[in-house]
Amino acid sequence: MDKFYQFTKVNEETTELYIFGDITSLAWYENDVNAYDFAKELSEIDTANLNVRINSYGGSVSEGLAIHNLLKSFKGNVTTVCDGFACSIASVIFMAGKKRVMNKGSLLMIHNAWTYAYGNAKDLRKQADDLEKITEPSIQIYIDSSNLSRDEIVSMMDDETWITSDEAIKYGFATEIKDADPDANQSKNKNYVQCQMMYNQVVAFKDLQKEMSKLNEKLETTEKELNKTKEALEAEKAKQEEKPLSGWDAFFNTKK
């Protein structure tokens, strides 16, 4: 493509947007992206799904926030995909997706807004206060998109934190990880299914063993009770045979 900012209609259902450059309000270079161009082309999208693929070191906070908000207001379904780096304000754009996908070999980076400044002490103090306000919208967006507290987000931004795909899932920044090799992912799923089937069979066998053990215990108990009953009957019969006969019983008894 001629520039690293391009909408491509994949089919009647899906359009893909590539943000593979620095995000700036002045498009000095062909790979620079600005919100004005973005809004103009976004309004022309006629598909229900928009996949936003990102590989950017970041850039202008104002332009990045505008792009994030434009994506959030898109009428269709937005999926953001980190193909390489989504750093600084590019990571804020990544948060615009309802579905946020990290490739296995990709990274996010979050930090505070920064700038160049000059002037007297009063000017520099004001610049520092302004930077804190400029950083605030990004903090709120990260909080809304993650499971982290404000203090945790602020601490990570203060430290300029790089975030792996696994960490992005853990923190809630991403909703899923895409394997670089779909065949490997399919193989993992197949192995998982096979292991799950084997596990279910083992569990079922153990359950059957438990039931068999209970049944054997019942049979042994029943057998013991029958033996007791048999012994009692035999004992009673023996008593009856040993009891001396009297009266008519003795007269008619032929066993003499």
Tab-separated table of C-alpha atoms in Angstrom:
chain	number	residue	atom	x	y	z
A	1	MET	CA	0.000	0.000	0.000
A	2	ASP	CA	1.084	3.627	-0.596
A	3	LYS	CA	0.889	4.612	3.081
A	4	PHE	CA	0.684	2.845	6.395
A	5	TYR	CA	-2.851	4.084	7.013
A	6	GLN	CA	-5.390	2.426	4.831
A	7	PHE	CA	-8.928	1.049	4.838
A	8	THR	CA	-9.381	-2.160	2.846
A	9	LYS	CA	-12.777	-3.730	2.219
A	10	VAL	CA	-12.227	-7.453	2.633
A	11	ASN	CA	-15.778	-8.525	1.769
A	12	GLU	CA	-19.364	-7.333	2.142
A	13	GLU	CA	-19.224	-7.887	5.892
A	14	THR	CA	-15.746	-6.733	6.906
A	15	THR	CA	-13.367	-3.813	6.375
A	16	GLU	CA	-9.801	-3.761	7.651
A	17	LEU	CA	-7.926	-0.647	8.757
A	18	TYR	CA	-4.147	-0.657	9.051
A	19	ILE	CA	-2.497	1.846	11.419
A	20	PHE	CA	1.158	1.111	10.790
A	21	GLY	CA	2.741	4.514	11.379
A	22	ASP	CA	3.172	7.485	13.685
A	23	ILE	CA	-0.057	9.207	14.715
A	24	THR	CA	0.211	12.922	13.965
A	25	SER	CA	-1.908	15.961	13.138
A	26	LEU	CA	0.512	16.894	10.346
A	27	ALA	CA	1.023	14.164	7.756
A	28	TRP	CA	4.626	14.983	6.887
A	29	TYR	CA	5.390	11.472	5.757
A	30	GLU	CA	3.352	8.889	3.870
A	31	ASN	CA	3.114	6.645	6.947
A	32	ASP	CA	1.770	9.411	9.199
A	33	VAL	CA	-1.856	9.157	10.340
A	34	ASN	CA	-4.163	12.006	11.391
A	35	ALA	CA	-7.674	12.098	12.806
A	36	TYR	CA	-9.131	14.294	10.054
A	37	ASP	CA	-8.251	11.810	7.320
A	38	PHE	CA	-9.401	8.998	9.578
A	39	ALA	CA	-12.849	10.533	10.274
A	40	LYS	CA	-13.410	11.227	6.593
A	41	GLU	CA	-12.693	7.654	5.513
A	42	LEU	CA	-14.398	6.037	8.510
A	43	SER	CA	-17.671	7.743	7.585
A	44	GLU	CA	-17.563	5.951	4.228
A	45	ILE	CA	-17.354	2.438	5.712
A	46	ASP	CA	-20.454	0.442	4.782
A	47	THR	CA	-19.634	-2.927	6.367
A	48	ALA	CA	-20.886	-4.211	9.716
A	49	ASN	CA	-17.417	-5.212	10.951
A	50	LEU	CA	-14.209	-3.185	11.199
A	51	ASN	CA	-10.879	-4.805	12.055
A	52	VAL	CA	-8.228	-2.286	13.145
A	53	ARG	CA	-4.697	-3.694	12.828
A	54	ILE	CA	-2.061	-1.704	14.731
A	55	ASN	CA	1.719	-1.457	14.614
A	56	SER	CA	2.675	1.995	15.889
A	57	TYR	CA	5.018	3.698	18.342
A	58	GLY	CA	2.245	6.234	19.069
A	59	GLY	CA	2.332	9.971	18.483
A	60	SER	CA	-0.015	12.893	19.109
A	61	VAL	CA	-2.297	12.449	22.131
A	62	SER	CA	-5.034	14.681	20.698
A	63	GLU	CA	-5.120	12.784	17.394
A	64	GLY	CA	-5.018	9.401	19.124
A	65	LEU	CA	-7.883	10.283	21.465
A	66	ALA	CA	-9.923	11.488	18.506
A	67	ILE	CA	-9.304	8.236	16.606
A	68	HIS	CA	-10.184	6.204	19.732
A	69	ASN	CA	-13.455	8.093	20.187
A	70	LEU	CA	-14.333	7.832	16.495
A	71	LEU	CA	-13.846	4.062	16.640
A	72	LYS	CA	-15.951	3.826	19.806
A	73	SER	CA	-18.791	5.628	18.026
A	74	PHE	CA	-18.579	3.433	14.907
A	75	LYS	CA	-21.997	1.958	14.128
A	76	GLY	CA	-20.674	-1.577	13.599
A	77	ASN	CA	-18.463	-4.055	15.447
A	78	VAL	CA	-14.875	-2.948	16.079
A	79	THR	CA	-12.070	-5.461	16.620
A	80	THR	CA	-8.581	-4.136	17.338
A	81	VAL	CA	-5.530	-6.297	16.639
A	82	CYS	CA	-1.983	-5.611	17.838
A	83	ASP	CA	0.266	-6.946	15.068
A	84	GLY	CA	3.542	-5.653	16.527
A	85	PHE	CA	3.759	-2.664	18.860
A	86	ALA	CA	0.870	-0.586	20.164
A	87	CYS	CA	2.791	1.998	22.158
A	88	SER	CA	1.727	5.157	23.947
A	89	ILE	CA	-1.399	6.656	22.324
A	90	ALA	CA	-1.541	3.704	19.887
A	91	SER	CA	-2.317	1.495	22.904
A	92	VAL	CA	-5.239	3.832	23.689
A	93	ILE	CA	-6.539	3.286	20.137
A	94	PHE	CA	-6.186	-0.461	20.755
A	95	MET	CA	-8.599	-0.114	23.704
A	96	ALA	CA	-11.361	1.080	21.334
A	97	GLY	CA	-12.122	-2.478	20.245
A	98	LYS	CA	-14.965	-4.412	21.812
A	99	LYS	CA	-12.836	-7.395	20.907
A	100	ARG	CA	-9.119	-6.726	21.495
A	101	VAL	CA	-6.698	-9.276	20.051
A	102	MET	CA	-2.994	-9.591	20.828
A	103	ASN	CA	-0.796	-11.607	18.512
A	104	LYS	CA	1.448	-13.943	20.483
A	105	GLY	CA	4.548	-11.938	19.522
A	106	SER	CA	3.169	-8.422	20.122
A	107	LEU	CA	3.524	-5.793	22.852
A	108	LEU	CA	1.642	-2.887	24.369
A	109	MET	CA	3.387	0.025	26.054
A	110	ILE	CA	1.726	2.576	28.323
A	111	HIS	CA	3.235	5.724	29.806
A	112	ASN	CA	2.451	9.328	30.720
A	113	ALA	CA	2.142	12.041	28.114
A	114	TRP	CA	5.353	13.998	27.568
A	115	THR	CA	6.457	17.082	25.685
A	116	TYR	CA	9.279	19.539	25.107
A	117	ALA	CA	9.033	22.766	27.102
A	118	TYR	CA	10.834	26.046	27.578
A	119	GLY	CA	10.256	29.216	29.583
A	120	ASN	CA	10.566	30.383	33.154
A	121	ALA	CA	9.849	28.393	36.307
A	122	LYS	CA	6.183	29.366	36.272
A	123	ASP	CA	5.822	28.248	32.645
A	124	LEU	CA	7.410	24.875	33.375
A	125	ARG	CA	5.223	24.276	36.440
A	126	LYS	CA	2.140	25.010	34.343
A	127	GLN	CA	3.380	22.660	31.631
A	128	ALA	CA	3.719	19.874	34.212
A	129	ASP	CA	0.162	20.507	35.481
A	130	ASP	CA	-1.148	20.531	31.907
A	131	LEU	CA	0.578	17.231	31.132
A	132	GLU	CA	-1.174	15.572	34.074
A	133	LYS	CA	-4.551	16.695	32.663
A	134	ILE	CA	-3.565	15.558	29.157
A	135	THR	CA	-2.679	12.121	30.571
A	136	GLU	CA	-5.979	11.798	32.471
A	137	PRO	CA	-8.207	10.641	29.538
A	138	SER	CA	-5.769	7.821	28.787
A	139	ILE	CA	-5.872	6.733	32.441
A	140	GLN	CA	-9.680	6.582	32.332
A	141	ILE	CA	-9.653	4.600	29.075
A	142	TYR	CA	-7.191	2.060	30.508
A	143	ILE	CA	-9.302	1.723	33.668
A	144	ASP	CA	-12.490	1.163	31.642
A	145	SER	CA	-10.770	-1.457	29.468
A	146	SER	CA	-8.961	-3.416	32.199
A	147	ASN	CA	-9.491	-5.051	35.566
A	148	LEU	CA	-6.856	-2.852	37.230
A	149	SER	CA	-7.384	-0.089	39.761
A	150	ARG	CA	-6.537	3.558	39.135
A	151	ASP	CA	-3.475	3.326	41.404
A	152	GLU	CA	-2.183	0.300	39.494
A	153	ILE	CA	-2.683	2.011	36.131
A	154	VAL	CA	-0.986	5.222	37.278
A	155	SER	CA	1.957	3.264	38.683
A	156	MET	CA	2.395	1.355	35.406
A	157	MET	CA	2.266	4.576	33.398
A	158	ASP	CA	4.780	6.245	35.715
A	159	ASP	CA	7.131	3.298	35.142
A	160	GLU	CA	6.561	3.281	31.333
A	161	THR	CA	5.440	-0.344	31.267
A	162	TRP	CA	5.759	-2.827	28.394
A	163	ILE	CA	3.001	-5.434	28.381
A	164	THR	CA	3.201	-8.881	26.781
A	165	SER	CA	0.240	-10.662	25.226
A	166	ASP	CA	-0.172	-12.901	28.286
A	167	GLU	CA	-0.003	-9.902	30.616
A	168	ALA	CA	-2.522	-8.040	28.451
A	169	ILE	CA	-4.982	-10.888	28.974
A	170	LYS	CA	-4.208	-11.000	32.705
A	171	TYR	CA	-4.774	-7.245	33.139
A	172	GLY	CA	-7.866	-7.198	30.899
A	173	PHE	CA	-6.328	-4.951	28.231
A	174	ALA	CA	-6.870	-7.718	25.662
A	175	THR	CA	-9.736	-10.159	25.279
A	176	GLU	CA	-7.843	-12.897	23.443
A	177	ILE	CA	-4.476	-14.008	22.051
A	178	LYS	CA	-4.071	-15.046	18.448
A	179	ASP	CA	-1.551	-17.798	17.742
A	180	ALA	CA	0.871	-17.035	14.937
A	181	ASP	CA	0.340	-20.559	13.586
A	182	PRO	CA	-3.360	-21.438	13.203
A	183	ASP	CA	-2.440	-25.091	12.636
A	184	ALA	CA	-0.657	-25.122	15.979
A	185	ASN	CA	-3.736	-23.646	17.620
A	186	GLN	CA	-5.928	-26.237	15.934
A	187	SER	CA	-3.541	-28.966	17.102
A	188	LYS	CA	-3.718	-27.598	20.656
A	189	ASN	CA	-7.502	-27.668	20.521
A	190	LYS	CA	-7.469	-31.233	19.191
A	191	ASN	CA	-5.071	-32.346	21.918
A	192	TYR	CA	-7.193	-30.595	24.513
A	193	VAL	CA	-10.321	-32.412	23.326
A	194	GLN	CA	-8.502	-35.756	23.373
A	195	CYS	CA	-7.093	-35.115	26.854
A	196	GLN	CA	-10.512	-34.018	28.071
A	197	MET	CA	-12.084	-37.210	26.706
A	198	MET	CA	-9.433	-39.335	28.411
A	199	TYR	CA	-9.903	-37.418	31.644
A	200	ASN	CA	-13.688	-37.924	31.478
A	201	GLN	CA	-13.168	-41.639	30.893
A	202	VAL	CA	-10.818	-41.909	33.880
A	203	VAL	CA	-13.284	-40.028	36.070
A	204	ALA	CA	-16.140	-42.240	34.887
A	205	PHE	CA	-14.046	-45.372	35.574
A	206	LYS	CA	-13.196	-44.161	39.082
A	207	ASP	CA	-16.855	-43.381	39.736
A	208	LEU	CA	-17.735	-46.887	38.540
A	209	GLN	CA	-15.102	-48.347	40.867
A	210	LYS	CA	-16.619	-46.440	43.794
A	211	GLU	CA	-20.110	-47.722	42.935
A	212	MET	CA	-18.782	-51.283	42.590
A	213	SER	CA	-17.057	-50.969	45.967
A	214	LYS	CA	-20.291	-49.764	47.584
A	215	LEU	CA	-22.224	-52.611	45.958
A	216	ASN	CA	-19.690	-55.186	47.194
A	217	GLU	CA	-20.000	-53.785	50.715
A	218	LYS	CA	-23.786	-54.130	50.519
A	219	LEU	CA	-23.484	-57.701	49.221
A	220	GLU	CA	-21.070	-58.597	52.023
A	221	THR	CA	-23.427	-57.070	54.608
A	222	THR	CA	-26.411	-58.912	53.120
A	223	GLU	CA	-24.452	-62.173	53.061
A	224	LYS	CA	-23.501	-61.761	56.719
A	225	GLU	CA	-27.136	-61.078	57.652
A	226	LEU	CA	-28.271	-64.164	55.721
A	227	ASN	CA	-25.662	-66.285	57.447
A	228	LYS	CA	-26.802	-65.010	60.835
A	229	THR	CA	-30.413	-65.758	59.939
A	230	LYS	CA	-29.456	-69.247	58.721
A	231	GLU	CA	-27.499	-69.948	61.922
A	232	ALA	CA	-30.410	-68.749	64.019
A	233	LEU	CA	-32.843	-71.019	62.152
A	234	GLU	CA	-30.534	-73.999	62.482
A	235	ALA	CA	-30.094	-73.302	66.192
A	236	GLU	CA	-33.849	-73.081	66.646
A	237	LYS	CA	-34.341	-76.340	64.737
A	238	ALA	CA	-31.748	-78.067	66.899
A	239	LYS	CA	-33.549	-76.932	70.047
A	240	GLN	CA	-36.833	-78.233	68.740
A	241	GLU	CA	-35.297	-81.657	68.043
A	242	GLU	CA	-33.730	-81.881	71.494
A	243	LYS	CA	-36.978	-80.915	73.356
A	244	PRO	CA	-38.599	-84.057	75.056
A	245	LEU	CA	-42.042	-85.081	73.848
A	246	SER	CA	-45.016	-85.456	76.199
A	247	GLY	CA	-48.682	-86.439	76.069
A	248	TRP	CA	-50.164	-87.379	72.740
A	249	ASP	CA	-46.996	-86.110	70.949
A	250	ALA	CA	-45.029	-88.821	72.720
A	251	PHE	CA	-47.767	-91.434	72.045
A	252	PHE	CA	-47.758	-90.840	68.320
A	253	ASN	CA	-44.001	-90.316	67.985
A	254	THR	CA	-42.662	-93.182	65.857
A	255	LYS	CA	-38.988	-92.291	66.354
A	256	LYS	CA	-38.208	-94.712	69.237
